[in-house]
PDB file of C-alpha atoms in Angstrom:
ATOM      1  CA  MET L   9      -2.640 -22.878   2.078  1.00 33.00           C
ATOM      2  CA  GLY L  10      -5.926 -21.356   0.358  1.00 37.00           C
ATOM      3  CA  ARG L  11      -4.672 -17.579  -1.438  1.00 36.00           C
ATOM      4  CA  THR L  12      -3.008 -15.401   1.289  1.00 34.00           C
ATOM      5  CA  PRO L  13      -5.401 -12.554   0.941  1.00 35.00           C
ATOM      6  CA  ASN L  14      -8.086 -14.751   1.429  1.00 43.00           C
ATOM      7  CA  ASP L  15      -6.139 -15.817   5.155  1.00 82.00           C
ATOM      8  CA  LEU L  16      -5.144 -12.552   5.376  1.00 86.00           C
ATOM      9  CA  ALA L  17      -8.605 -11.237   5.500  1.00 82.00           C
ATOM     10  CA  GLY L  18     -10.101 -14.226   6.943  1.00 84.00           C
ATOM     11  CA  ALA L  19      -7.709 -13.536   9.540  1.00 90.00           C
ATOM     12  CA  LEU L  20      -8.661  -9.543   9.844  1.00 92.00           C
ATOM     13  CA  ALA L  21     -12.053 -10.666   9.483  1.00 91.00           C
ATOM     14  CA  ALA L  22     -12.039 -12.716  13.000  1.00 91.00           C
ATOM     15  CA  VAL L  23     -10.067  -9.514  14.553  1.00 95.00           C
ATOM     16  CA  SER L  24     -12.883  -7.088  13.466  1.00 95.00           C
ATOM     17  CA  GLU L  25     -15.451  -9.610  15.156  1.00 94.00           C
ATOM     18  CA  ARG L  26     -13.433  -8.625  18.819  1.00 92.00           C
ATOM     19  CA  PRO L  27     -15.401  -5.374  20.923  1.00 94.00           C
ATOM     20  CA  THR L  28     -12.373  -6.179  22.896  1.00 94.00           C
ATOM     21  CA  PRO L  29      -8.911  -3.754  22.541  1.00 96.00           C
ATOM     22  CA  ALA L  30      -6.122  -5.197  19.563  1.00 97.00           C
ATOM     23  CA  LEU L  31      -4.436  -1.832  19.708  1.00 98.00           C
ATOM     24  CA  VAL L  32      -3.245   0.716  21.938  1.00 97.00           C
ATOM     25  CA  TRP L  33      -1.270   4.109  21.527  1.00 96.00           C
ATOM     26  CA  ARG L  34       0.191   6.054  23.948  1.00 95.00           C
ATOM     27  CA  ASP L  35       2.004   9.475  23.527  1.00 92.00           C
ATOM     28  CA  GLY L  36       2.788  11.423  26.255  1.00 87.00           C
ATOM     29  CA  ALA L  37      -0.778  12.212  27.687  1.00 87.00           C
ATOM     30  CA  GLU L  38      -2.652  11.256  23.713  1.00 93.00           C
ATOM     31  CA  ARG L  39      -3.779   7.579  24.280  1.00 95.00           C
ATOM     32  CA  VAL L  40      -5.792   6.096  21.406  1.00 97.00           C
ATOM     33  CA  GLU L  41      -7.843   2.713  22.135  1.00 97.00           C
ATOM     34  CA  LEU L  42      -8.748   0.727  19.139  1.00 98.00           C
ATOM     35  CA  SER L  43     -11.227  -2.862  19.742  1.00 98.00           C
ATOM     36  CA  GLY L  44     -10.861  -5.279  16.982  1.00 97.00           C
ATOM     37  CA  ARG L  45     -14.072  -4.014  14.819  1.00 96.00           C
ATOM     38  CA  VAL L  46     -12.073   0.103  14.838  1.00 97.00           C
ATOM     39  CA  LEU L  47      -9.141  -1.205  13.984  1.00 97.00           C
ATOM     40  CA  VAL L  48      -9.780  -3.670  11.085  1.00 96.00           C
ATOM     41  CA  ASN L  49     -12.435  -0.783   9.933  1.00 96.00           C
ATOM     42  CA  TRP L  50      -9.525   1.957   9.513  1.00 97.00           C
ATOM     43  CA  VAL L  51      -7.310  -0.839   7.632  1.00 96.00           C
ATOM     44  CA  GLU L  52     -10.633  -1.244   4.794  1.00 94.00           C
ATOM     45  CA  LYS L  53     -10.390   2.573   4.799  1.00 96.00           C
ATOM     46  CA  SER L  54      -6.919   2.513   4.183  1.00 97.00           C
ATOM     47  CA  ALA L  55      -6.524  -0.374   2.244  1.00 95.00           C
ATOM     48  CA  GLY L  56      -9.788   1.738  -0.030  1.00 95.00           C
ATOM     49  CA  LEU L  57      -7.555   4.646  -0.312  1.00 96.00           C
ATOM     50  CA  LEU L  58      -4.741   2.613  -1.567  1.00 96.00           C
ATOM     51  CA  VAL L  59      -6.009   1.316  -4.432  1.00 94.00           C
ATOM     52  CA  ASP L  60      -9.118   3.759  -5.593  1.00 93.00           C
ATOM     53  CA  GLU L  61      -7.369   6.647  -5.118  1.00 94.00           C
ATOM     54  CA  LEU L  62      -3.202   6.157  -5.399  1.00 95.00           C
ATOM     55  CA  ASP L  63      -3.566   3.319  -7.501  1.00 94.00           C
ATOM     56  CA  VAL L  64      -1.942   0.822  -5.263  1.00 94.00           C
ATOM     57  CA  THR L  65      -2.257  -3.024  -7.321  1.00 93.00           C
ATOM     58  CA  ALA L  66      -1.057  -6.149  -6.044  1.00 93.00           C
ATOM     59  CA  GLY L  67       2.827  -6.584  -5.961  1.00 94.00           C
ATOM     60  CA  ASP L  68       3.717  -2.412  -5.746  1.00 95.00           C
ATOM     61  CA  THR L  69       6.344  -1.965  -3.432  1.00 96.00           C
ATOM     62  CA  ILE L  70       4.742   0.955  -0.486  1.00 96.00           C
ATOM     63  CA  ARG L  71       7.498   2.466   1.731  1.00 96.00           C
ATOM     64  CA  ILE L  72       6.319   2.271   5.517  1.00 96.00           C
ATOM     65  CA  SER L  73       8.428   5.093   7.959  1.00 94.00           C
ATOM     66  CA  ARG L  74      10.319   3.407  11.039  1.00 94.00           C
ATOM     67  CA  ALA L  75       8.746   5.759  12.924  1.00 93.00           C
ATOM     68  CA  PRO L  76       6.254   4.497  15.438  1.00 93.00           C
ATOM     69  CA  HIS L  77       2.872   5.815  15.248  1.00 95.00           C
ATOM     70  CA  TRP L  78      -0.854   3.667  15.266  1.00 97.00           C
ATOM     71  CA  ARG L  79      -1.656   5.236  11.803  1.00 97.00           C
ATOM     72  CA  LEU L  80       1.592   3.798  10.447  1.00 97.00           C
ATOM     73  CA  VAL L  81       0.612   0.427  12.021  1.00 98.00           C
ATOM     74  CA  VAL L  82      -2.816   0.791  10.277  1.00 98.00           C
ATOM     75  CA  LEU L  83      -0.877   1.131   7.028  1.00 98.00           C
ATOM     76  CA  SER L  84       1.159  -0.740   6.918  1.00 98.00           C
ATOM     77  CA  LEU L  85      -1.810  -3.292   7.184  1.00 97.00           C
ATOM     78  CA  ALA L  86      -3.574  -1.998   4.484  1.00 96.00           C
ATOM     79  CA  ALA L  87      -0.474  -2.441   2.351  1.00 96.00           C
ATOM     80  CA  LEU L  88      -0.135  -6.053   2.967  1.00 96.00           C
ATOM     81  CA  ARG L  89      -4.051  -6.692   2.479  1.00 93.00           C
ATOM     82  CA  VAL L  90      -4.196  -4.658  -0.786  1.00 93.00           C
ATOM     83  CA  GLY L  91      -0.943  -7.440  -1.798  1.00 94.00           C
ATOM     84  CA  ALA L  92       1.915  -4.844  -1.820  1.00 95.00           C
ATOM     85  CA  ARG L  93       5.595  -5.570  -0.771  1.00 96.00           C
ATOM     86  CA  VAL L  94       5.917  -3.525   2.487  1.00 97.00           C
ATOM     87  CA  GLU L  95       9.587  -1.970   2.885  1.00 96.00           C
ATOM     88  CA  PHE L  96      10.762   0.199   5.785  1.00 94.00           C
ATOM     89  CA  ALA L  97      13.578   1.599   3.585  1.00 83.00           C
ATOM     90  CA  ALA L  98      14.476   3.904   0.601  1.00 80.00           C
ATOM     91  CA  ASP L  99      13.484   1.215  -1.997  1.00 80.00           C
ATOM     92  CA  ALA L 100      13.568   3.158  -5.399  1.00 77.00           C
ATOM     93  CA  ASP L 101      10.496   0.614  -6.607  1.00 85.00           C
ATOM     94  CA  ALA L 102       8.691   1.706  -4.128  1.00 93.00           C
ATOM     95  CA  VAL L 103       5.167   3.228  -5.606  1.00 95.00           C
ATOM     96  CA  LEU L 104       4.272   5.589  -2.569  1.00 95.00           C
ATOM     97  CA  HIS L 105       5.627   6.283   0.486  1.00 95.00           C
ATOM     98  CA  ALA L 106       4.021   6.788   4.072  1.00 95.00           C
ATOM     99  CA  HIS L 107       5.611   9.030   6.908  1.00 94.00           C
ATOM    100  CA  LEU L 108       5.076  11.238   9.750  1.00 94.00           C
ATOM    101  CA  GLU L 109       4.202  14.937   9.357  1.00 93.00           C
ATOM    102  CA  GLY L 110       7.782  16.413   9.051  1.00 84.00           C
ATOM    103  CA  HIS L 111       9.542  13.597   8.757  1.00 74.00           C
ATOM    104  CA  ASP L 112      10.141  13.755   4.857  1.00 63.00           C
ATOM    105  CA  ASP L 113      13.837  11.898   4.002  1.00 61.00           C
ATOM    106  CA  ASP L 114      13.216  12.533   0.372  1.00 63.00           C
ATOM    107  CA  ALA L 115      12.310   9.450  -0.551  1.00 67.00           C
ATOM    108  CA  SER L 116      10.752   7.974  -3.903  1.00 73.00           C
ATOM    109  CA  GLY L 117       7.082   7.994  -5.148  1.00 85.00           C
ATOM    110  CA  THR L 118       3.721   9.541  -3.631  1.00 93.00           C
ATOM    111  CA  GLU L 119       4.019  11.206  -0.490  1.00 94.00           C
ATOM    112  CA  LEU L 120       1.139  10.247   1.830  1.00 96.00           C
ATOM    113  CA  VAL L 121       1.828  12.377   4.796  1.00 96.00           C
ATOM    114  CA  VAL L 122       0.083  10.594   8.056  1.00 96.00           C
ATOM    115  CA  ALA L 123      -0.476  13.781  11.395  1.00 95.00           C
ATOM    116  CA  THR L 124       1.583  13.338  13.770  1.00 92.00           C
ATOM    117  CA  PRO L 125      -1.697  14.663  16.851  1.00 93.00           C
ATOM    118  CA  ALA L 126      -3.200  10.712  17.793  1.00 90.00           C
ATOM    119  CA  LEU L 127      -6.452  12.518  16.185  1.00 91.00           C
ATOM    120  CA  ALA L 128      -5.847  14.848  13.784  1.00 94.00           C
ATOM    121  CA  PHE L 129      -8.452  14.987  10.931  1.00 95.00           C
ATOM    122  CA  ALA L 130      -5.559  17.107   8.620  1.00 96.00           C
ATOM    123  CA  CYS L 131      -2.244  17.643   8.744  1.00 95.00           C
ATOM    124  CA  SER L 132      -1.174  21.261  10.220  1.00 92.00           C
ATOM    125  CA  GLU L 133       1.160  22.374   7.830  1.00 88.00           C
ATOM    126  CA  PRO L 134       0.619  22.716   3.721  1.00 91.00           C
ATOM    127  CA  LEU L 135       2.110  19.684   1.906  1.00 92.00           C
ATOM    128  CA  PRO L 136       4.948  19.661  -0.300  1.00 88.00           C
ATOM    129  CA  GLU L 137       3.029  19.658  -4.214  1.00 90.00           C
ATOM    130  CA  GLY L 138       1.712  15.864  -5.231  1.00 91.00           C
ATOM    131  CA  ALA L 139       1.661  14.948  -1.461  1.00 94.00           C
ATOM    132  CA  VAL L 140      -1.256  13.487   0.404  1.00 96.00           C
ATOM    133  CA  ASP L 141      -3.040  14.070   3.977  1.00 97.00           C
ATOM    134  CA  PHE L 142      -4.146  10.730   4.698  1.00 98.00           C
ATOM    135  CA  CYS L 143      -5.694  11.835   7.618  1.00 97.00           C
ATOM    136  CA  ALA L 144      -8.083  14.229   5.608  1.00 96.00           C
ATOM    137  CA  GLU L 145      -8.608  11.580   2.491  1.00 97.00           C
ATOM    138  CA  VAL L 146      -8.687   8.179   4.704  1.00 97.00           C
ATOM    139  CA  ARG L 147     -12.541   9.694   6.424  1.00 91.00           C
ATOM    140  CA  ALA L 148     -14.120   9.540   2.986  1.00 91.00           C
ATOM    141  CA  GLN L 149     -13.583   6.228   1.938  1.00 94.00           C
ATOM    142  CA  PRO L 150     -15.968   3.553   2.574  1.00 87.00           C
ATOM    143  CA  ASP L 151     -15.778   0.906   5.941  1.00 88.00           C
ATOM    144  CA  VAL L 152     -15.570  -2.138   3.883  1.00 82.00           C
ATOM    145  CA  HIS L 153     -13.582  -2.296   0.335  1.00 74.00           C
ATOM    146  CA  THR L 154     -14.250  -5.662  -1.887  1.00 74.00           C
ATOM    147  CA  GLY L 155     -12.367  -4.360  -5.052  1.00 72.00           C
ATOM    148  CA  PHE L 156      -8.730  -6.114  -3.929  1.00 72.00           C
ATOM    149  CA  GLU L 157      -6.711  -7.766  -6.057  1.00 76.00           C
ATOM    150  CA  GLU L 158      -5.116 -11.526  -5.178  1.00 77.00           C
ATOM    151  CA  PRO L 159      -1.346 -11.979  -4.710  1.00 77.00           C
ATOM    152  CA  ASP L 160       0.353 -14.785  -5.926  1.00 83.00           C
ATOM    153  CA  PRO L 161       1.416 -16.310  -2.805  1.00 90.00           C
ATOM    154  CA  SER L 162       4.960 -16.670  -4.172  1.00 93.00           C
ATOM    155  CA  ALA L 163       5.005 -12.490  -4.762  1.00 93.00           C
ATOM    156  CA  GLY L 164       7.179 -10.817  -1.223  1.00 95.00           C
ATOM    157  CA  ALA L 165       5.520  -9.140   1.131  1.00 96.00           C
ATOM    158  CA  LEU L 166       8.480  -8.062   4.017  1.00 97.00           C
ATOM    159  CA  PRO L 167      11.754  -7.144   3.155  1.00 96.00           C
ATOM    160  CA  SER L 168      13.473 -10.482   3.873  1.00 96.00           C
ATOM    161  CA  GLY L 169      11.861 -12.462   1.434  1.00 95.00           C
ATOM    162  CA  THR L 170       8.278 -13.486   3.285  1.00 97.00           C
ATOM    163  CA  THR L 171       5.980 -13.959   1.160  1.00 96.00           C
ATOM    164  CA  HIS L 172       2.185 -13.290   1.108  1.00 94.00           C
ATOM    165  CA  GLY L 173       1.849 -17.020   1.125  1.00 91.00           C
ATOM    166  CA  GLN L 174       4.477 -17.061   4.344  1.00 94.00           C
ATOM    167  CA  LEU L 175       3.097 -13.976   5.927  1.00 95.00           C
ATOM    168  CA  LEU L 176       0.413 -14.932   8.551  1.00 94.00           C
ATOM    169  CA  GLY L 177       3.107 -17.861   9.424  1.00 93.00           C
ATOM    170  CA  ARG L 178       5.192 -15.682   9.903  1.00 95.00           C
ATOM    171  CA  ALA L 179       3.215 -13.721  12.402  1.00 95.00           C
ATOM    172  CA  LEU L 180       1.941 -16.482  14.640  1.00 92.00           C
ATOM    173  CA  GLU L 181       5.815 -18.120  14.642  1.00 94.00           C
ATOM    174  CA  THR L 182       6.489 -14.172  16.031  1.00 94.00           C
ATOM    175  CA  ALA L 183       4.500 -13.522  18.031  1.00 93.00           C
ATOM    176  CA  PRO L 184       4.238 -15.065  21.369  1.00 88.00           C
ATOM    177  CA  GLN L 185       2.672 -18.184  22.063  1.00 85.00           C
ATOM    178  CA  GLU L 186       1.233 -17.213  24.960  1.00 77.00           C
ATOM    179  CA  ALA L 187       0.226 -13.997  23.705  1.00 61.00           C
ATOM    180  CA  VAL L 188      -3.677 -13.726  25.976  1.00 71.00           C
ATOM    181  CA  GLY L 189      -4.401  -9.870  27.619  1.00 90.00           C
ATOM    182  CA  THR L 190      -2.147  -6.890  26.367  1.00 95.00           C
ATOM    183  CA  VAL L 191       1.609  -7.240  25.480  1.00 95.00           C
ATOM    184  CA  PHE L 192       3.561  -4.326  25.266  1.00 96.00           C
ATOM    185  CA  LEU L 193       5.782  -4.412  22.438  1.00 95.00           C
ATOM    186  CA  PRO L 194       9.016  -2.261  22.850  1.00 92.00           C
ATOM    187  CA  LEU L 195      10.522   0.082  19.826  1.00 92.00           C
ATOM    188  CA  ALA L 196      13.813   0.328  20.001  1.00 88.00           C
ATOM    189  CA  ASP L 197      14.545  -0.436  16.247  1.00 90.00           C
ATOM    190  CA  GLY L 198      11.439   2.090  15.310  1.00 93.00           C
ATOM    191  CA  TRP L 199       8.470   0.294  13.395  1.00 95.00           C
ATOM    192  CA  GLU L 200       9.389  -2.413  11.184  1.00 96.00           C
ATOM    193  CA  GLU L 201       9.192  -5.899  10.137  1.00 97.00           C
ATOM    194  CA  THR L 202       9.463  -7.551  13.478  1.00 97.00           C
ATOM    195  CA  ALA L 203       7.317  -5.288  14.972  1.00 97.00           C
ATOM    196  CA  LEU L 204       4.822  -5.606  12.279  1.00 98.00           C
ATOM    197  CA  LEU L 205       4.973 -10.024  12.494  1.00 97.00           C
ATOM    198  CA  THR L 206       4.257  -9.696  16.355  1.00 96.00           C
ATOM    199  CA  THR L 207       1.485  -7.001  16.613  1.00 97.00           C
ATOM    200  CA  LEU L 208      -0.192  -9.003  13.612  1.00 96.00           C
ATOM    201  CA  GLY L 209      -0.046 -12.117  15.285  1.00 95.00           C
ATOM    202  CA  ILE L 210      -0.596 -11.148  18.842  1.00 95.00           C
ATOM    203  CA  MET L 211      -3.916 -10.007  17.383  1.00 95.00           C
ATOM    204  CA  VAL L 212      -5.171 -12.636  15.489  1.00 93.00           C
ATOM    205  CA  ARG L 213      -4.127 -14.783  18.627  1.00 92.00           C
ATOM    206  CA  GLY L 214      -6.431 -12.997  20.654  1.00 93.00           C
ATOM    207  CA  GLY L 215      -4.742 -10.311  22.180  1.00 94.00           C
ATOM    208  CA  ALA L 216      -3.554  -6.363  22.144  1.00 96.00           C
ATOM    209  CA  VAL L 217      -0.723  -4.548  21.722  1.00 97.00           C
ATOM    210  CA  LEU L 218       0.409  -1.304  23.959  1.00 97.00           C
ATOM    211  CA  LEU L 219       2.978   0.523  21.552  1.00 96.00           C
ATOM    212  CA  THR L 220       4.275   3.634  22.768  1.00 94.00           C
ATOM    213  CA  ALA L 221       5.642   6.616  20.692  1.00 89.00           C
ATOM    214  CA  GLY L 222       9.122   6.041  20.378  1.00 74.00           C
ATOM    215  CA  PRO L 223      12.264   4.663  21.492  1.00 67.00           C
ATOM    216  CA  GLN L 224      11.665   4.826  25.023  1.00 70.00           C
ATOM    217  CA  ASP L 225      10.129   2.474  27.737  1.00 80.00           C
ATOM    218  CA  ALA L 226       6.710   2.677  28.639  1.00 88.00           C
ATOM    219  CA  THR L 227       6.813   3.216  32.481  1.00 89.00           C
ATOM    220  CA  GLU L 228       5.662   0.821  34.858  1.00 92.00           C
ATOM    221  CA  ASP L 229       2.398   3.222  35.758  1.00 92.00           C
ATOM    222  CA  VAL L 230       1.679   3.020  32.153  1.00 92.00           C
ATOM    223  CA  LEU L 231       1.742  -1.012  32.182  1.00 94.00           C
ATOM    224  CA  SER L 232      -0.491  -0.940  35.358  1.00 95.00           C
ATOM    225  CA  GLN L 233      -3.147   1.295  33.739  1.00 94.00           C
ATOM    226  CA  GLU L 234      -3.385  -0.691  30.546  1.00 95.00           C
ATOM    227  CA  ARG L 235      -2.853  -3.754  32.158  1.00 95.00           C
ATOM    228  CA  ALA L 236      -0.168  -4.597  29.897  1.00 95.00           C
ATOM    229  CA  THR L 237       2.978  -7.116  30.747  1.00 93.00           C
ATOM    230  CA  ARG L 238       5.855  -6.882  28.802  1.00 91.00           C
ATOM    231  CA  LEU L 239       7.165  -9.067  25.535  1.00 83.00           C
TER     232      LEU L 239
END
């Protein structure tokens, strides 16, 4: 197998060629639809923010909040894109903690705060000292970033011990083999490793993922509107 960043970068490049949806987010009346091209654009911008503004390097640990939100999906993919290790629980070695506004839980590292409204341009409340407003800062980043380090394929990528060299294989194993169209992914346990792997695998297979805020199930009306099938 080639070096993992090339594999993941290649997979994301293929997703970016799709004008069709890759991720759909529903939170009550709020709806966000990201085509493959737009999703990867967000990932690239977020990765640039991590590297150029927050000094994240390959092998660093980034903690991602388990609260469901489409921007945390983007940040998870961006963290892997730059070769970081993603955690979903408190980690003393985390250099960065990405969480929704108002959901801070005294995690270690720099706080990267994400506005909760789906299309907000900035957080609505003053941030803690030293924290960074993701929505306000990410827009200034370039659409394509080329300055990423390549991690050791044997380096850890996820809490289970999945390495960067195993990442895509695990994603494809975790996702439904027949994933086509839009698939509703329930987040009963919040945004965590299995959800991340399933989402990545479905996207790489050419499908789209429907996510909803919180642990609630998607209604039949939502599934019908999105033409989505249940996982």
